[in-house]
Short mmCIF file of C-alpha atoms and ligand atoms in Angstrom, two decimals:
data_model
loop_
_atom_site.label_atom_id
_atom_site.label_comp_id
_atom_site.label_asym_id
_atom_site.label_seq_id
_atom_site.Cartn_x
_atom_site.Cartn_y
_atom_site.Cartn_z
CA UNK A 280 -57.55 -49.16 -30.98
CA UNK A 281 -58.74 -49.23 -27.66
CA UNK A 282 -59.78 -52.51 -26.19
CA UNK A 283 -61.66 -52.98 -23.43
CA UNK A 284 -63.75 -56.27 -22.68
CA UNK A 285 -66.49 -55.26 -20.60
CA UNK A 286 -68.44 -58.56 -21.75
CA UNK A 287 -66.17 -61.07 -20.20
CA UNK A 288 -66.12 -64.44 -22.11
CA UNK A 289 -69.04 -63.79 -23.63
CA UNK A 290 -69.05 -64.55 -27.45
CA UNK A 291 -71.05 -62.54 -30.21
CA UNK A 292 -71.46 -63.49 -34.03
CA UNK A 293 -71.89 -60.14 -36.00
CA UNK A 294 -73.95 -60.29 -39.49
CA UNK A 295 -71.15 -59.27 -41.80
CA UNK A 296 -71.81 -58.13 -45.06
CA UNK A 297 -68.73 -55.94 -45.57
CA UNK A 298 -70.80 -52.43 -45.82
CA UNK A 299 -70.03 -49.41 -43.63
CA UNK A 300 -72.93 -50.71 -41.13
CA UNK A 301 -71.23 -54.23 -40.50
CA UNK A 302 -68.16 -53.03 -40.54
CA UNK A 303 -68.56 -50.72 -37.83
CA UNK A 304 -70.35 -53.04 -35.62
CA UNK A 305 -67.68 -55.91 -36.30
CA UNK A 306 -64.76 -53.50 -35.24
CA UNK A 307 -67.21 -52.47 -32.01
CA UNK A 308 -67.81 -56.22 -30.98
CA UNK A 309 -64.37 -56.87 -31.38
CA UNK A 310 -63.63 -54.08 -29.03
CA UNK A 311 -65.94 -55.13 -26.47
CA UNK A 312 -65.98 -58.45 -26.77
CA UNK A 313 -62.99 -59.47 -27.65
CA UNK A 314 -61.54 -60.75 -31.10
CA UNK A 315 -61.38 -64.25 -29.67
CA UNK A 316 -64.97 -64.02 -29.12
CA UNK A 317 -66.16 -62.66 -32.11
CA UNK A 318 -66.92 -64.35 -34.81
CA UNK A 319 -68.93 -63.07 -38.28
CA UNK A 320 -71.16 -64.65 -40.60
CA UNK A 321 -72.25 -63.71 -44.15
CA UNK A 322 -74.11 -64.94 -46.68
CA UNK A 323 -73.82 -65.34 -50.71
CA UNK A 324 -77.75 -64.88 -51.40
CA UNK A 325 -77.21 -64.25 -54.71
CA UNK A 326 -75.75 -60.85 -54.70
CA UNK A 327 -75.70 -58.10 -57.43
CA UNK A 328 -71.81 -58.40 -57.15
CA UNK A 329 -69.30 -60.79 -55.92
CA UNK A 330 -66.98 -57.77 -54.45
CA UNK A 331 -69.12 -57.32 -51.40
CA UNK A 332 -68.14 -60.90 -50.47
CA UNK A 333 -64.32 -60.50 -51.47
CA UNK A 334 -64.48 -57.29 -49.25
CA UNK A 335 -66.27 -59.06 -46.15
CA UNK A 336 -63.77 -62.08 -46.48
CA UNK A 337 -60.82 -59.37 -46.76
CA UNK A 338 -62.12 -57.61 -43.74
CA UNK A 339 -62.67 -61.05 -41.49
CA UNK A 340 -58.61 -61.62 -42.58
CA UNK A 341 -57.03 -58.49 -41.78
CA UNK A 342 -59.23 -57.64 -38.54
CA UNK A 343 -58.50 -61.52 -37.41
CA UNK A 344 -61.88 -62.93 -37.04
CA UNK A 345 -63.18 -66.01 -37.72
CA UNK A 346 -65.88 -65.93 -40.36
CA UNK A 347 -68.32 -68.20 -41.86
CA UNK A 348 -69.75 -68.13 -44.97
CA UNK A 349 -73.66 -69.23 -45.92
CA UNK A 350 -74.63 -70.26 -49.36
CA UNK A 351 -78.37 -68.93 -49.42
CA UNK A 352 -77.97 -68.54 -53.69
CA UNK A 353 -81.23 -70.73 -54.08
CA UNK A 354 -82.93 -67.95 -52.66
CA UNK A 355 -82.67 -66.52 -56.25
CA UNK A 356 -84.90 -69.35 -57.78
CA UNK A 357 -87.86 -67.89 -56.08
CA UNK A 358 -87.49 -64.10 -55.67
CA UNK A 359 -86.42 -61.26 -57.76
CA UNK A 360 -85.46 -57.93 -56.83
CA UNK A 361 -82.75 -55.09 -57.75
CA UNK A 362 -80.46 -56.49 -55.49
CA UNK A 363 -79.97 -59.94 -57.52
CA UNK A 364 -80.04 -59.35 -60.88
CA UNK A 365 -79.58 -56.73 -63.53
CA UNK A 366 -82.80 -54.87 -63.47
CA UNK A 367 -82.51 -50.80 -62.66
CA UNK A 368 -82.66 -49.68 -59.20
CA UNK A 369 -86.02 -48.06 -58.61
CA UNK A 370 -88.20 -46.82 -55.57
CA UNK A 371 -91.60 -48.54 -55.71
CA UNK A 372 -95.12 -47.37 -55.10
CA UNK A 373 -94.99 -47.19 -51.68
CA UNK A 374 -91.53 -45.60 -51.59
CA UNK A 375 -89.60 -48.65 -50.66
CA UNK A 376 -86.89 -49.14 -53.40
CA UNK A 377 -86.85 -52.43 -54.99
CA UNK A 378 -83.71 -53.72 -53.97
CA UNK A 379 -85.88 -55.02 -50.97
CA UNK A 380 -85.06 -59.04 -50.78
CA UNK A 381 -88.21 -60.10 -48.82
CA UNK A 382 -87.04 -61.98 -45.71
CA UNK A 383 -83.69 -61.00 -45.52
CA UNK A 384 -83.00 -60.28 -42.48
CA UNK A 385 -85.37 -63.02 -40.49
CA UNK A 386 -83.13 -65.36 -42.89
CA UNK A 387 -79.78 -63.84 -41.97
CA UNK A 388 -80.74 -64.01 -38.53
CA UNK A 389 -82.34 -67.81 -37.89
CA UNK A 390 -78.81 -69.23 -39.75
CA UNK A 391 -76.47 -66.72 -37.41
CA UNK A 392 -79.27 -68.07 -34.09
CA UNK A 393 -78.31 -71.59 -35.46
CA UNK A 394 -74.10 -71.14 -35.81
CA UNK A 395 -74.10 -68.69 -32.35
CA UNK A 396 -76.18 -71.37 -30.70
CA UNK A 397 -73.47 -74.21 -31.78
CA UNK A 398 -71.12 -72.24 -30.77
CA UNK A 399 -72.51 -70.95 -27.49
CA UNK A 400 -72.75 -67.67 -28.50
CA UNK A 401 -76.11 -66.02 -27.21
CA UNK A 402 -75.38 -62.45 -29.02
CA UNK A 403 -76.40 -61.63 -32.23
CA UNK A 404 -75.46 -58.33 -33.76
CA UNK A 405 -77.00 -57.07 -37.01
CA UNK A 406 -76.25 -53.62 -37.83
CA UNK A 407 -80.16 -53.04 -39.38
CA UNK A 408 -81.40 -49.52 -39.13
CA UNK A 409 -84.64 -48.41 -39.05
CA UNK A 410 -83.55 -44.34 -39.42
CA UNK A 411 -82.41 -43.91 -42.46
CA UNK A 412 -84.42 -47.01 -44.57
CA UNK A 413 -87.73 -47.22 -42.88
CA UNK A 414 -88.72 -48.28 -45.79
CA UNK A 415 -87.32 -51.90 -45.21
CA UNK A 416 -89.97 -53.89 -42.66
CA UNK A 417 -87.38 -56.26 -41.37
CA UNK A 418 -85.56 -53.22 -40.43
CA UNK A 419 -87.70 -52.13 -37.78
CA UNK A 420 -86.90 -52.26 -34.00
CA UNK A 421 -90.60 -54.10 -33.29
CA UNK A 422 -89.59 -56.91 -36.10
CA UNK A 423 -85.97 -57.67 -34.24
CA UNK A 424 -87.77 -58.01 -30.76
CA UNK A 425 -90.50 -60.64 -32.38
CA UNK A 426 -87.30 -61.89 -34.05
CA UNK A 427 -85.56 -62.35 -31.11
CA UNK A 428 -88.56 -64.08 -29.04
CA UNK A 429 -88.92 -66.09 -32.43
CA UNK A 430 -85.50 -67.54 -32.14
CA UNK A 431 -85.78 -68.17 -27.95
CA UNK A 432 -88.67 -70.28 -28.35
CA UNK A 433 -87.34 -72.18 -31.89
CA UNK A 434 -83.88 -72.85 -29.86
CA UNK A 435 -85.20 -73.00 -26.40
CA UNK A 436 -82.36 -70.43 -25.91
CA UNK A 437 -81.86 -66.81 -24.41
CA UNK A 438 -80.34 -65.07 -27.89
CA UNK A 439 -79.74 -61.44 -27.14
CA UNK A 440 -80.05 -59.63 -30.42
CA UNK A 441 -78.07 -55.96 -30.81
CA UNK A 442 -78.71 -53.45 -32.95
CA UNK A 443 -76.36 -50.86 -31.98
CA UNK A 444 -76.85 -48.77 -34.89
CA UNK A 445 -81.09 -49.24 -34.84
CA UNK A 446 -81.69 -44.93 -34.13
CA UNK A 447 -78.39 -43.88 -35.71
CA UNK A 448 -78.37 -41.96 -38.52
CA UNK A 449 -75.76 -41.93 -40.99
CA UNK A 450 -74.02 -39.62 -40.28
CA UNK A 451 -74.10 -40.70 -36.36
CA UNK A 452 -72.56 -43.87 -37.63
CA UNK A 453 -69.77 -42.20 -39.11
CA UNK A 454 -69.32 -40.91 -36.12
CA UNK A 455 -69.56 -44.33 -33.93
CA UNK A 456 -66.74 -45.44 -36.60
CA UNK A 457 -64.23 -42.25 -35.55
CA UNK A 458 -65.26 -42.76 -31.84
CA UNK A 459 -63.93 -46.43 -31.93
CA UNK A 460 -60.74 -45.32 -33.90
CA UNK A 461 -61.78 -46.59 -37.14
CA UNK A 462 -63.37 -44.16 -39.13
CA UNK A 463 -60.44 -44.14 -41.66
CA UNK A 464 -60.77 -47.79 -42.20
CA UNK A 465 -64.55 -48.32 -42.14
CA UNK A 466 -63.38 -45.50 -45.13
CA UNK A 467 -60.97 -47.19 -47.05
CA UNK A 468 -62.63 -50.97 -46.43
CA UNK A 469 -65.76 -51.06 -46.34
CA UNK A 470 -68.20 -52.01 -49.55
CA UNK A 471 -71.64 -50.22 -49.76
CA UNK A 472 -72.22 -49.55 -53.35
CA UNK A 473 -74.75 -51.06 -55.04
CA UNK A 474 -73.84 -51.28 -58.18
CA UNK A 475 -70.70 -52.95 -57.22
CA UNK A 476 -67.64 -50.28 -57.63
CA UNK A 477 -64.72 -50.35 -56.22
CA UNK A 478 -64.13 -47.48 -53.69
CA UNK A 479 -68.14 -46.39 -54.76
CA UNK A 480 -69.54 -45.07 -57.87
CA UNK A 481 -70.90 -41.97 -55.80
CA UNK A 482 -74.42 -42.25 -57.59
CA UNK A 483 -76.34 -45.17 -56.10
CA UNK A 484 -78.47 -44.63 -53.54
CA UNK A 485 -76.70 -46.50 -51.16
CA UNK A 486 -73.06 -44.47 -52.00
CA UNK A 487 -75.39 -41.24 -51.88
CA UNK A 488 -76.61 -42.04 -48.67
CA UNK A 489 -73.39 -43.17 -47.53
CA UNK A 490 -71.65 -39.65 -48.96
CA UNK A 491 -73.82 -37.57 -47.52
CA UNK A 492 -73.70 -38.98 -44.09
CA UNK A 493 -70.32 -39.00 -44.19
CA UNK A 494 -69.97 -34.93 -45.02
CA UNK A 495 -72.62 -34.22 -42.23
CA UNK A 496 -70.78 -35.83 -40.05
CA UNK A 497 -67.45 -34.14 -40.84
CA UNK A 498 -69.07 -30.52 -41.08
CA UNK A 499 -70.70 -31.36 -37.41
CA UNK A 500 -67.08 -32.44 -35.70
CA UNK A 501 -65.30 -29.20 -37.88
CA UNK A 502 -68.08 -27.00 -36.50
CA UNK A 503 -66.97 -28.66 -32.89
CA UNK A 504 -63.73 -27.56 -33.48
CA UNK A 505 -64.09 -24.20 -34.50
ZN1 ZN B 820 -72.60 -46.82 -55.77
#
């Protein structure tokens, strides 16, 4: 892998859940920043599935980073959604499936403000998208940047919040992956499935989406080829 440092000393904390988003954006922080200044954080909020932890952890361990881990399972005392328990995966009225966890990522990011900040880290990198799930509010570019003033005036700190893969599509990140020499591994490694199998049960939304990016992309570079 190429490794270039154009960020100095600078340090970054990545949200890391162990999905093909994080995963991508861990292996480009490390790249730019450094893998002694890179650190990830993820959070047990309850999950569907302990393997998307087990994956992150492995990931964190074989790519060399430090990672810290945030118990946020109360969260399931007042909230229920898809993503947390056993009910079926459905899209709701307004078209927003109901694996939505209200708050998410405004939670995710004040705890990885908090552990960047103590570490004197001001870069946060979340790998939210709003192209291909605009159906998730905390996923939207305007929510980050009232996010990110949020967090500066809480901390009384310059955070710098990226969202490298905010306009991507899906198939675009596939792409990012191969461009930084790891589409193979974001492959092999990388958890996504909802419904928690191994290597993808290829029928979730989540493994759809994650499919059919992943064909567009490698029809686009063939084409290229050609
Ligand atoms: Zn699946």
């Amino acid at each position: 892998m190429l490794i270039s440092n154009p960020n100095g000393n600078r340090k970054a904390v990545v949200i890391f859940s162990g999905g093909q988003d994080s995963t991508t954006c861990l292996i480009q922080a490390i790249q730019e920043y450094g893998v002694q200044n890179t650190e990830a954080i993820s959070f047990n909020y309850g999950q569907r599935h302990h393997i998307e932890l087990e994956k992150a952890r492995w990931i964190c361990q074989d790519l060399g980073v430090k990672q810290t881990l945030i118990d946020l399972s109360s969260t399931q005392n007042f909230t229920a959604n898809a993503m947390m328990s056993d009910v079926p995966i459905t899209a709701g009225e307004n078209g927003v499936p109901n694996t939505l966890v209200d708050g998410r990522n405004a939670l995710f990011l004040l705890y990885a403000a908090i552990h960047a900040k103590g570490i004197g880290a001001t870069d946060v990198i979340t790998g939210v998208c709003e192209t291909d799930f605009s159906g998730y509010p905390d996923c939207r570019d305007v929510f980050i940047k009232s996010m990110n003033v949020t967090l500066n005036l809480a901390m009384d700190y310059n955070f710098n919040i990226r969202t490298p893969l905010m306009y991507l599509t899906k198939a675009q990140t596939w792409q990012l992956a191969d461009e930084l020499g790891a589409l193979d591994y974001v492959q092999q490694h990388s958890h996504t499935c909802y419904v928690g199998v191994d290597g993808g049960c290829g029928e979730c939304p989540s493994c759809q989406l994650r499919e059919k990016g992943l064909r567009e992309y490698l029809q686009s570079k063939q084409a290229v080829n050609q």
